[in-house]
Amino acid sequence: MYCELSESGYEMKTAIITVAGISSRFNEGVPENKKELKAIYTENSARNTLLYHLLLKCSYMDKIIIVGGYKFEALEAFCRTELAHDFPQAELLKNNHYKDLSSGYSLFLGIRKAMEYKSDEVLFAEGDLDIDNDSFDSIIRSEKSVLTYTGEPIYANRAVVLYRDGNGRYKYAFNSAHGLLTIDEPFSCILNSGQIWKFVNADALKSANDEFGKSEIDGTNLRIIQRYIEKVSADSIKLIKFNHWVNCNTREDYRNILNYWRNKK
């Protein structure tokens, strides 16, 4: 993996991975006592989990902050027994509001902790994704902030839309109720968001996070990201397309990802 020194010295790099959600679609039809957190779900090996593969990609980072909530005790045990040796820079945070607040609160907690470490660069990944290594390395090597997108079709009931407005600014659209989407302004391009971001302006990120904490604490993680985008110049942002991207929503998705991993060996 890639890491470098800045002119002023070592740059502190931190990854945030959020896995606090209740995995409702993943556990649909499963008895309560057999429901699992999808980020650590496996059918054969702890190394064949979404979280382990994401941590491998982020292993160049100085700090890796994992924000959990749902089935936190199981996550805590998994981190202690399966991750601590390979990823000593990883630490676990608990989101006690994973039920009553939206996804933004997990990111808020993660950024707040990253700022305590005086991080110069922060990478944020949602914990239910599988990405190819080459695309991930492109994010790492970018000197700019990064927004990602996929080649997948855009369906309003499941996609997060990334578009560029008439003023050349990037914006997001998402319906948390998984209904229809409306974009009520002209746009020059529209893409399916890849749900991984990199932020290289620490001051802008801290400011965006602080504002979210004061007035939008019940919003999604896109609120923080949008505030960050508004604080930096459009030419300081790079778009990166994923060659391989799967958002794991069901156990069938997991098995397809597992087959992909096996075929890549």
PDB file of C-alpha atoms in Angstrom:
ATOM      1  CA  MET A   1       0.000   0.000   0.000  1.00  0.00           C
ATOM      2  CA  TYR A   2       0.947   3.643  -0.483  1.00  0.00           C
ATOM      3  CA  CYS A   3       2.076   6.172   2.116  1.00  0.00           C
ATOM      4  CA  GLU A   4       4.320   9.233   1.942  1.00  0.00           C
ATOM      5  CA  LEU A   5       5.801  12.115   3.878  1.00  0.00           C
ATOM      6  CA  SER A   6       4.721  15.689   3.412  1.00  0.00           C
ATOM      7  CA  GLU A   7       7.211  18.567   3.383  1.00  0.00           C
ATOM      8  CA  SER A   8       6.295  19.405   6.968  1.00  0.00           C
ATOM      9  CA  GLY A   9       6.671  15.857   8.216  1.00  0.00           C
ATOM     10  CA  TYR A  10       4.583  12.707   8.554  1.00  0.00           C
ATOM     11  CA  GLU A  11       0.948  12.909   7.497  1.00  0.00           C
ATOM     12  CA  MET A  12      -1.467  11.232   9.888  1.00  0.00           C
ATOM     13  CA  LYS A  13      -3.841   9.017   7.910  1.00  0.00           C
ATOM     14  CA  THR A  14      -7.016   7.622   9.431  1.00  0.00           C
ATOM     15  CA  ALA A  15      -9.726   5.344   8.072  1.00  0.00           C
ATOM     16  CA  ILE A  16     -13.298   5.285   9.388  1.00  0.00           C
ATOM     17  CA  ILE A  17     -15.425   2.192   8.747  1.00  0.00           C
ATOM     18  CA  THR A  18     -19.051   2.282   9.895  1.00  0.00           C
ATOM     19  CA  VAL A  19     -20.838  -0.990  10.682  1.00  0.00           C
ATOM     20  CA  ALA A  20     -23.495   0.123  13.186  1.00  0.00           C
ATOM     21  CA  GLY A  21     -26.630  -0.604  11.122  1.00  0.00           C
ATOM     22  CA  ILE A  22     -29.139  -3.301  11.995  1.00  0.00           C
ATOM     23  CA  SER A  23     -28.656  -5.336   8.783  1.00  0.00           C
ATOM     24  CA  SER A  24     -32.431  -5.634   8.284  1.00  0.00           C
ATOM     25  CA  ARG A  25     -32.399  -6.914   4.696  1.00  0.00           C
ATOM     26  CA  PHE A  26     -29.435  -9.178   5.419  1.00  0.00           C
ATOM     27  CA  ASN A  27     -31.319 -10.820   8.313  1.00  0.00           C
ATOM     28  CA  GLU A  28     -34.750 -10.855   6.682  1.00  0.00           C
ATOM     29  CA  GLY A  29     -36.575 -14.094   7.497  1.00  0.00           C
ATOM     30  CA  VAL A  30     -33.857 -15.215   9.936  1.00  0.00           C
ATOM     31  CA  PRO A  31     -34.893 -16.174  13.510  1.00  0.00           C
ATOM     32  CA  GLU A  32     -33.913 -13.541  16.070  1.00  0.00           C
ATOM     33  CA  ASN A  33     -31.347 -15.756  17.770  1.00  0.00           C
ATOM     34  CA  LYS A  34     -29.569 -16.372  14.453  1.00  0.00           C
ATOM     35  CA  LYS A  35     -29.396 -12.798  13.175  1.00  0.00           C
ATOM     36  CA  GLU A  36     -25.878 -11.512  12.590  1.00  0.00           C
ATOM     37  CA  LEU A  37     -23.997  -8.322  11.873  1.00  0.00           C
ATOM     38  CA  LYS A  38     -23.315  -8.550   8.140  1.00  0.00           C
ATOM     39  CA  ALA A  39     -19.858  -6.929   8.309  1.00  0.00           C
ATOM     40  CA  ILE A  40     -18.566  -9.936  10.297  1.00  0.00           C
ATOM     41  CA  TYR A  41     -20.815 -12.613   8.783  1.00  0.00           C
ATOM     42  CA  THR A  42     -18.967 -15.621   7.405  1.00  0.00           C
ATOM     43  CA  GLU A  43     -19.800 -19.094   6.197  1.00  0.00           C
ATOM     44  CA  ASN A  44     -16.313 -20.552   6.598  1.00  0.00           C
ATOM     45  CA  SER A  45     -13.529 -18.260   7.854  1.00  0.00           C
ATOM     46  CA  ALA A  46     -13.088 -15.010   9.782  1.00  0.00           C
ATOM     47  CA  ARG A  47     -10.900 -13.806   6.932  1.00  0.00           C
ATOM     48  CA  ASN A  48     -13.838 -14.140   4.555  1.00  0.00           C
ATOM     49  CA  THR A  49     -15.752 -11.254   6.088  1.00  0.00           C
ATOM     50  CA  LEU A  50     -16.482  -7.845   4.604  1.00  0.00           C
ATOM     51  CA  LEU A  51     -14.794  -6.148   7.537  1.00  0.00           C
ATOM     52  CA  TYR A  52     -11.568  -8.149   7.272  1.00  0.00           C
ATOM     53  CA  HIS A  53     -11.242  -7.394   3.555  1.00  0.00           C
ATOM     54  CA  LEU A  54     -11.862  -3.693   4.115  1.00  0.00           C
ATOM     55  CA  LEU A  55      -9.260  -3.632   6.864  1.00  0.00           C
ATOM     56  CA  LEU A  56      -6.730  -5.250   4.533  1.00  0.00           C
ATOM     57  CA  LYS A  57      -7.280  -2.406   2.078  1.00  0.00           C
ATOM     58  CA  CYS A  58      -6.898   0.156   4.868  1.00  0.00           C
ATOM     59  CA  SER A  59      -3.890  -1.498   6.490  1.00  0.00           C
ATOM     60  CA  TYR A  60      -1.557   1.307   5.357  1.00  0.00           C
ATOM     61  CA  MET A  61      -3.441   3.698   7.661  1.00  0.00           C
ATOM     62  CA  ASP A  62      -2.012   4.905  10.971  1.00  0.00           C
ATOM     63  CA  LYS A  63      -5.413   4.512  12.625  1.00  0.00           C
ATOM     64  CA  ILE A  64      -8.522   2.568  11.652  1.00  0.00           C
ATOM     65  CA  ILE A  65     -11.677   3.548  13.528  1.00  0.00           C
ATOM     66  CA  ILE A  66     -14.509   0.998  13.395  1.00  0.00           C
ATOM     67  CA  VAL A  67     -17.858   2.413  14.513  1.00  0.00           C
ATOM     68  CA  GLY A  68     -20.306  -0.258  15.639  1.00  0.00           C
ATOM     69  CA  GLY A  69     -23.719  -0.376  17.285  1.00  0.00           C
ATOM     70  CA  TYR A  70     -25.975  -3.310  16.371  1.00  0.00           C
ATOM     71  CA  LYS A  71     -24.733  -6.546  17.978  1.00  0.00           C
ATOM     72  CA  PHE A  72     -21.813  -4.611  19.396  1.00  0.00           C
ATOM     73  CA  GLU A  73     -20.734  -7.377  21.776  1.00  0.00           C
ATOM     74  CA  ALA A  74     -20.281  -9.790  18.857  1.00  0.00           C
ATOM     75  CA  LEU A  75     -18.318  -7.143  16.954  1.00  0.00           C
ATOM     76  CA  GLU A  76     -16.174  -6.464  20.006  1.00  0.00           C
ATOM     77  CA  ALA A  77     -15.366 -10.162  20.389  1.00  0.00           C
ATOM     78  CA  PHE A  78     -14.572 -10.495  16.682  1.00  0.00           C
ATOM     79  CA  CYS A  79     -12.217  -7.518  16.783  1.00  0.00           C
ATOM     80  CA  ARG A  80     -10.469  -8.874  19.847  1.00  0.00           C
ATOM     81  CA  THR A  81     -10.022 -12.453  18.615  1.00  0.00           C
ATOM     82  CA  GLU A  82      -9.771 -12.094  14.829  1.00  0.00           C
ATOM     83  CA  LEU A  83      -8.491  -8.598  14.058  1.00  0.00           C
ATOM     84  CA  ALA A  84      -6.259  -7.367  16.875  1.00  0.00           C
ATOM     85  CA  HIS A  85      -3.173  -9.302  15.774  1.00  0.00           C
ATOM     86  CA  ASP A  86      -3.313  -8.365  12.082  1.00  0.00           C
ATOM     87  CA  PHE A  87      -4.559  -4.804  12.561  1.00  0.00           C
ATOM     88  CA  PRO A  88      -3.131  -3.351  15.785  1.00  0.00           C
ATOM     89  CA  GLN A  89      -3.969   0.181  14.605  1.00  0.00           C
ATOM     90  CA  ALA A  90      -7.706  -0.602  14.610  1.00  0.00           C
ATOM     91  CA  GLU A  91      -9.952   0.589  17.430  1.00  0.00           C
ATOM     92  CA  LEU A  92     -13.634   0.182  18.094  1.00  0.00           C
ATOM     93  CA  LEU A  93     -16.147   2.916  18.915  1.00  0.00           C
ATOM     94  CA  LYS A  94     -19.716   2.306  20.040  1.00  0.00           C
ATOM     95  CA  ASN A  95     -22.617   4.245  18.587  1.00  0.00           C
ATOM     96  CA  ASN A  96     -25.286   4.074  21.285  1.00  0.00           C
ATOM     97  CA  HIS A  97     -27.783   5.792  18.977  1.00  0.00           C
ATOM     98  CA  TYR A  98     -27.727   3.328  16.065  1.00  0.00           C
ATOM     99  CA  LYS A  99     -31.476   2.735  16.559  1.00  0.00           C
ATOM    100  CA  ASP A 100     -32.774   6.276  16.990  1.00  0.00           C
ATOM    101  CA  LEU A 101     -30.374   8.328  14.845  1.00  0.00           C
ATOM    102  CA  SER A 102     -29.415   7.957  11.206  1.00  0.00           C
ATOM    103  CA  SER A 103     -26.093   6.982   9.602  1.00  0.00           C
ATOM    104  CA  GLY A 104     -24.617  10.447  10.095  1.00  0.00           C
ATOM    105  CA  TYR A 105     -24.060   9.916  13.803  1.00  0.00           C
ATOM    106  CA  SER A 106     -21.651   7.025  13.223  1.00  0.00           C
ATOM    107  CA  LEU A 107     -19.590   9.138  10.842  1.00  0.00           C
ATOM    108  CA  PHE A 108     -19.775  12.077  13.267  1.00  0.00           C
ATOM    109  CA  LEU A 109     -18.292   9.923  16.038  1.00  0.00           C
ATOM    110  CA  GLY A 110     -15.597   8.589  13.737  1.00  0.00           C
ATOM    111  CA  ILE A 111     -14.524  12.028  12.507  1.00  0.00           C
ATOM    112  CA  ARG A 112     -14.493  13.416  16.029  1.00  0.00           C
ATOM    113  CA  LYS A 113     -12.112  10.634  17.081  1.00  0.00           C
ATOM    114  CA  ALA A 114      -9.978  11.143  13.939  1.00  0.00           C
ATOM    115  CA  MET A 115      -9.635  14.829  14.814  1.00  0.00           C
ATOM    116  CA  GLU A 116      -8.415  13.856  18.283  1.00  0.00           C
ATOM    117  CA  TYR A 117      -5.547  12.104  16.495  1.00  0.00           C
ATOM    118  CA  LYS A 118      -4.908  15.281  14.468  1.00  0.00           C
ATOM    119  CA  SER A 119      -5.493  13.370  11.244  1.00  0.00           C
ATOM    120  CA  ASP A 120      -4.390  15.120   8.052  1.00  0.00           C
ATOM    121  CA  GLU A 121      -6.247  12.712   5.784  1.00  0.00           C
ATOM    122  CA  VAL A 122      -9.423  10.744   6.492  1.00  0.00           C
ATOM    123  CA  LEU A 123     -10.849   7.918   4.399  1.00  0.00           C
ATOM    124  CA  PHE A 124     -14.438   6.893   5.064  1.00  0.00           C
ATOM    125  CA  ALA A 125     -15.954   3.598   3.912  1.00  0.00           C
ATOM    126  CA  GLU A 126     -19.337   2.120   4.642  1.00  0.00           C
ATOM    127  CA  GLY A 127     -18.738  -1.347   6.038  1.00  0.00           C
ATOM    128  CA  ASP A 128     -20.986  -3.384   3.736  1.00  0.00           C
ATOM    129  CA  LEU A 129     -18.979  -2.853   0.528  1.00  0.00           C
ATOM    130  CA  ASP A 130     -16.592  -4.969  -1.510  1.00  0.00           C
ATOM    131  CA  ILE A 131     -14.204  -3.045  -3.795  1.00  0.00           C
ATOM    132  CA  ASP A 132     -11.411  -4.200  -6.085  1.00  0.00           C
ATOM    133  CA  ASN A 133      -7.865  -3.478  -4.933  1.00  0.00           C
ATOM    134  CA  ASP A 134      -6.815  -1.464  -7.988  1.00  0.00           C
ATOM    135  CA  SER A 135      -9.672   1.012  -7.574  1.00  0.00           C
ATOM    136  CA  PHE A 136      -8.990   1.307  -3.867  1.00  0.00           C
ATOM    137  CA  ASP A 137      -5.323   2.010  -4.548  1.00  0.00           C
ATOM    138  CA  SER A 138      -6.404   4.849  -6.866  1.00  0.00           C
ATOM    139  CA  ILE A 139      -8.160   6.454  -3.894  1.00  0.00           C
ATOM    140  CA  ILE A 140      -5.094   6.041  -1.720  1.00  0.00           C
ATOM    141  CA  ARG A 141      -2.766   7.595  -4.304  1.00  0.00           C
ATOM    142  CA  SER A 142      -4.933  10.610  -5.024  1.00  0.00           C
ATOM    143  CA  GLU A 143      -3.575  13.852  -3.599  1.00  0.00           C
ATOM    144  CA  LYS A 144      -7.073  15.322  -3.842  1.00  0.00           C
ATOM    145  CA  SER A 145     -10.250  14.609  -1.937  1.00  0.00           C
ATOM    146  CA  VAL A 146     -12.112  11.717  -3.571  1.00  0.00           C
ATOM    147  CA  LEU A 147     -15.724  10.983  -4.428  1.00  0.00           C
ATOM    148  CA  THR A 148     -16.379   7.527  -5.846  1.00  0.00           C
ATOM    149  CA  TYR A 149     -18.917   6.092  -8.245  1.00  0.00           C
ATOM    150  CA  THR A 150     -19.826   2.773  -9.844  1.00  0.00           C
ATOM    151  CA  GLY A 151     -20.908   1.567 -13.248  1.00  0.00           C
ATOM    152  CA  GLU A 152     -24.120   0.150 -11.793  1.00  0.00           C
ATOM    153  CA  PRO A 153     -27.537   1.298 -13.061  1.00  0.00           C
ATOM    154  CA  ILE A 154     -29.224   3.902 -10.878  1.00  0.00           C
ATOM    155  CA  TYR A 155     -32.396   2.637  -9.222  1.00  0.00           C
ATOM    156  CA  ALA A 156     -34.096   5.179  -6.989  1.00  0.00           C
ATOM    157  CA  ASN A 157     -35.100   2.584  -4.406  1.00  0.00           C
ATOM    158  CA  ARG A 158     -31.526   1.596  -3.593  1.00  0.00           C
ATOM    159  CA  ALA A 159     -28.955   3.952  -5.139  1.00  0.00           C
ATOM    160  CA  VAL A 160     -27.275   7.008  -3.684  1.00  0.00           C
ATOM    161  CA  VAL A 161     -27.062   9.492  -6.538  1.00  0.00           C
ATOM    162  CA  LEU A 162     -24.023  11.689  -7.086  1.00  0.00           C
ATOM    163  CA  TYR A 163     -24.535  14.525  -9.561  1.00  0.00           C
ATOM    164  CA  ARG A 164     -22.887  17.750 -10.676  1.00  0.00           C
ATOM    165  CA  ASP A 165     -25.077  20.840 -10.712  1.00  0.00           C
ATOM    166  CA  GLY A 166     -25.097  23.732 -13.161  1.00  0.00           C
ATOM    167  CA  ASN A 167     -22.408  25.536 -11.148  1.00  0.00           C
ATOM    168  CA  GLY A 168     -20.014  22.603 -11.299  1.00  0.00           C
ATOM    169  CA  ARG A 169     -20.556  21.572  -7.662  1.00  0.00           C
ATOM    170  CA  TYR A 170     -21.033  17.945  -6.631  1.00  0.00           C
ATOM    171  CA  LYS A 171     -24.183  17.008  -4.737  1.00  0.00           C
ATOM    172  CA  TYR A 172     -25.942  13.903  -3.465  1.00  0.00           C
ATOM    173  CA  ALA A 173     -29.549  12.715  -3.645  1.00  0.00           C
ATOM    174  CA  PHE A 174     -30.964   9.815  -1.662  1.00  0.00           C
ATOM    175  CA  ASN A 175     -34.376   8.668  -0.487  1.00  0.00           C
ATOM    176  CA  SER A 176     -34.006   6.985   2.899  1.00  0.00           C
ATOM    177  CA  ALA A 177     -37.494   5.505   2.473  1.00  0.00           C
ATOM    178  CA  HIS A 178     -36.251   3.795  -0.713  1.00  0.00           C
ATOM    179  CA  GLY A 179     -38.875   5.522  -2.835  1.00  0.00           C
ATOM    180  CA  LEU A 180     -38.623   7.731  -5.909  1.00  0.00           C
ATOM    181  CA  LEU A 181     -35.972  10.421  -6.255  1.00  0.00           C
ATOM    182  CA  THR A 182     -36.363  13.996  -7.444  1.00  0.00           C
ATOM    183  CA  ILE A 183     -33.554  16.341  -8.505  1.00  0.00           C
ATOM    184  CA  ASP A 184     -35.113  19.779  -8.829  1.00  0.00           C
ATOM    185  CA  GLU A 185     -32.237  21.608 -10.506  1.00  0.00           C
ATOM    186  CA  PRO A 186     -30.246  21.342 -13.755  1.00  0.00           C
ATOM    187  CA  PHE A 187     -27.283  18.960 -13.689  1.00  0.00           C
ATOM    188  CA  SER A 188     -24.425  18.128 -16.029  1.00  0.00           C
ATOM    189  CA  CYS A 189     -23.834  14.501 -14.983  1.00  0.00           C
ATOM    190  CA  ILE A 190     -25.413  11.880 -12.752  1.00  0.00           C
ATOM    191  CA  LEU A 191     -23.678   8.857 -11.226  1.00  0.00           C
ATOM    192  CA  ASN A 192     -24.245   5.971  -8.822  1.00  0.00           C
ATOM    193  CA  SER A 193     -22.262   6.786  -5.670  1.00  0.00           C
ATOM    194  CA  GLY A 194     -19.620   4.262  -4.602  1.00  0.00           C
ATOM    195  CA  GLN A 195     -20.005   5.157  -0.897  1.00  0.00           C
ATOM    196  CA  ILE A 196     -16.290   5.572  -0.159  1.00  0.00           C
ATOM    197  CA  TRP A 197     -14.756   9.016   0.290  1.00  0.00           C
ATOM    198  CA  LYS A 198     -11.409  10.594   1.057  1.00  0.00           C
ATOM    199  CA  PHE A 199     -11.012  13.983   2.728  1.00  0.00           C
ATOM    200  CA  VAL A 200      -7.660  15.780   2.597  1.00  0.00           C
ATOM    201  CA  ASN A 201      -8.696  19.153   4.056  1.00  0.00           C
ATOM    202  CA  ALA A 202      -8.791  18.444   7.781  1.00  0.00           C
ATOM    203  CA  ASP A 203      -9.991  21.935   8.732  1.00  0.00           C
ATOM    204  CA  ALA A 204     -12.949  21.739   6.350  1.00  0.00           C
ATOM    205  CA  LEU A 205     -13.824  18.245   7.582  1.00  0.00           C
ATOM    206  CA  LYS A 206     -13.735  19.281  11.231  1.00  0.00           C
ATOM    207  CA  SER A 207     -15.874  22.329  10.479  1.00  0.00           C
ATOM    208  CA  ALA A 208     -18.426  20.233   8.562  1.00  0.00           C
ATOM    209  CA  ASN A 209     -18.559  17.715  11.399  1.00  0.00           C
ATOM    210  CA  ASP A 210     -18.955  20.393  14.079  1.00  0.00           C
ATOM    211  CA  GLU A 211     -21.830  21.995  12.161  1.00  0.00           C
ATOM    212  CA  PHE A 212     -23.522  18.630  11.788  1.00  0.00           C
ATOM    213  CA  GLY A 213     -23.207  18.027  15.526  1.00  0.00           C
ATOM    214  CA  LYS A 214     -24.853  21.344  16.333  1.00  0.00           C
ATOM    215  CA  SER A 215     -27.822  21.282  13.957  1.00  0.00           C
ATOM    216  CA  GLU A 216     -28.176  18.037  11.956  1.00  0.00           C
ATOM    217  CA  ILE A 217     -27.368  15.271  14.409  1.00  0.00           C
ATOM    218  CA  ASP A 218     -30.269  13.138  13.141  1.00  0.00           C
ATOM    219  CA  GLY A 219     -29.202  13.391   9.475  1.00  0.00           C
ATOM    220  CA  THR A 220     -27.464  10.854   7.238  1.00  0.00           C
ATOM    221  CA  ASN A 221     -23.728  10.744   6.628  1.00  0.00           C
ATOM    222  CA  LEU A 222     -24.348  12.554   3.333  1.00  0.00           C
ATOM    223  CA  ARG A 223     -25.081  15.735   5.312  1.00  0.00           C
ATOM    224  CA  ILE A 224     -21.516  15.852   6.635  1.00  0.00           C
ATOM    225  CA  ILE A 225     -20.068  14.974   3.246  1.00  0.00           C
ATOM    226  CA  GLN A 226     -22.141  17.625   1.489  1.00  0.00           C
ATOM    227  CA  ARG A 227     -21.032  20.265   3.971  1.00  0.00           C
ATOM    228  CA  TYR A 228     -17.411  19.289   3.337  1.00  0.00           C
ATOM    229  CA  ILE A 229     -17.880  19.561  -0.435  1.00  0.00           C
ATOM    230  CA  GLU A 230     -19.333  23.050  -0.016  1.00  0.00           C
ATOM    231  CA  LYS A 231     -16.239  24.150   1.936  1.00  0.00           C
ATOM    232  CA  VAL A 232     -13.606  23.089  -0.603  1.00  0.00           C
ATOM    233  CA  SER A 233     -13.070  24.074  -4.236  1.00  0.00           C
ATOM    234  CA  ALA A 234     -14.519  21.896  -6.993  1.00  0.00           C
ATOM    235  CA  ASP A 235     -11.076  21.403  -8.545  1.00  0.00           C
ATOM    236  CA  SER A 236      -9.755  19.968  -5.258  1.00  0.00           C
ATOM    237  CA  ILE A 237     -12.034  16.935  -5.708  1.00  0.00           C
ATOM    238  CA  LYS A 238     -11.344  13.888  -7.852  1.00  0.00           C
ATOM    239  CA  LEU A 239     -13.915  11.386  -9.120  1.00  0.00           C
ATOM    240  CA  ILE A 240     -12.840   7.727  -9.110  1.00  0.00           C
ATOM    241  CA  LYS A 241     -14.826   4.898 -10.671  1.00  0.00           C
ATOM    242  CA  PHE A 242     -14.783   1.422  -9.149  1.00  0.00           C
ATOM    243  CA  ASN A 243     -13.998  -1.483 -11.475  1.00  0.00           C
ATOM    244  CA  HIS A 244     -15.651  -3.934  -9.079  1.00  0.00           C
ATOM    245  CA  TRP A 245     -18.240  -2.837  -6.529  1.00  0.00           C
ATOM    246  CA  VAL A 246     -20.845  -4.750  -4.541  1.00  0.00           C
ATOM    247  CA  ASN A 247     -23.078  -3.329  -1.845  1.00  0.00           C
ATOM    248  CA  CYS A 248     -23.849  -6.347   0.328  1.00  0.00           C
ATOM    249  CA  ASN A 249     -27.518  -6.181   1.270  1.00  0.00           C
ATOM    250  CA  THR A 250     -28.438  -9.881   1.385  1.00  0.00           C
ATOM    251  CA  ARG A 251     -26.816 -13.222   2.120  1.00  0.00           C
ATOM    252  CA  GLU A 252     -26.983 -13.992  -1.576  1.00  0.00           C
ATOM    253  CA  ASP A 253     -24.889 -10.844  -2.140  1.00  0.00           C
ATOM    254  CA  TYR A 254     -22.385 -12.166   0.396  1.00  0.00           C
ATOM    255  CA  ARG A 255     -22.119 -15.519  -1.401  1.00  0.00           C
ATOM    256  CA  ASN A 256     -21.523 -13.755  -4.714  1.00  0.00           C
ATOM    257  CA  ILE A 257     -18.763 -11.708  -3.066  1.00  0.00           C
ATOM    258  CA  LEU A 258     -17.280 -14.871  -1.574  1.00  0.00           C
ATOM    259  CA  ASN A 259     -17.162 -16.464  -5.047  1.00  0.00           C
ATOM    260  CA  TYR A 260     -15.411 -13.332  -6.347  1.00  0.00           C
ATOM    261  CA  TRP A 261     -12.761 -13.589  -3.617  1.00  0.00           C
ATOM    262  CA  ARG A 262     -12.213 -17.278  -4.384  1.00  0.00           C
ATOM    263  CA  ASN A 263     -11.808 -16.613  -8.107  1.00  0.00           C
ATOM    264  CA  LYS A 264      -9.320 -13.815  -7.458  1.00  0.00           C
ATOM    265  CA  LYS A 265      -6.938 -16.132  -5.577  1.00  0.00           C
TER     266      LYS A 265
END
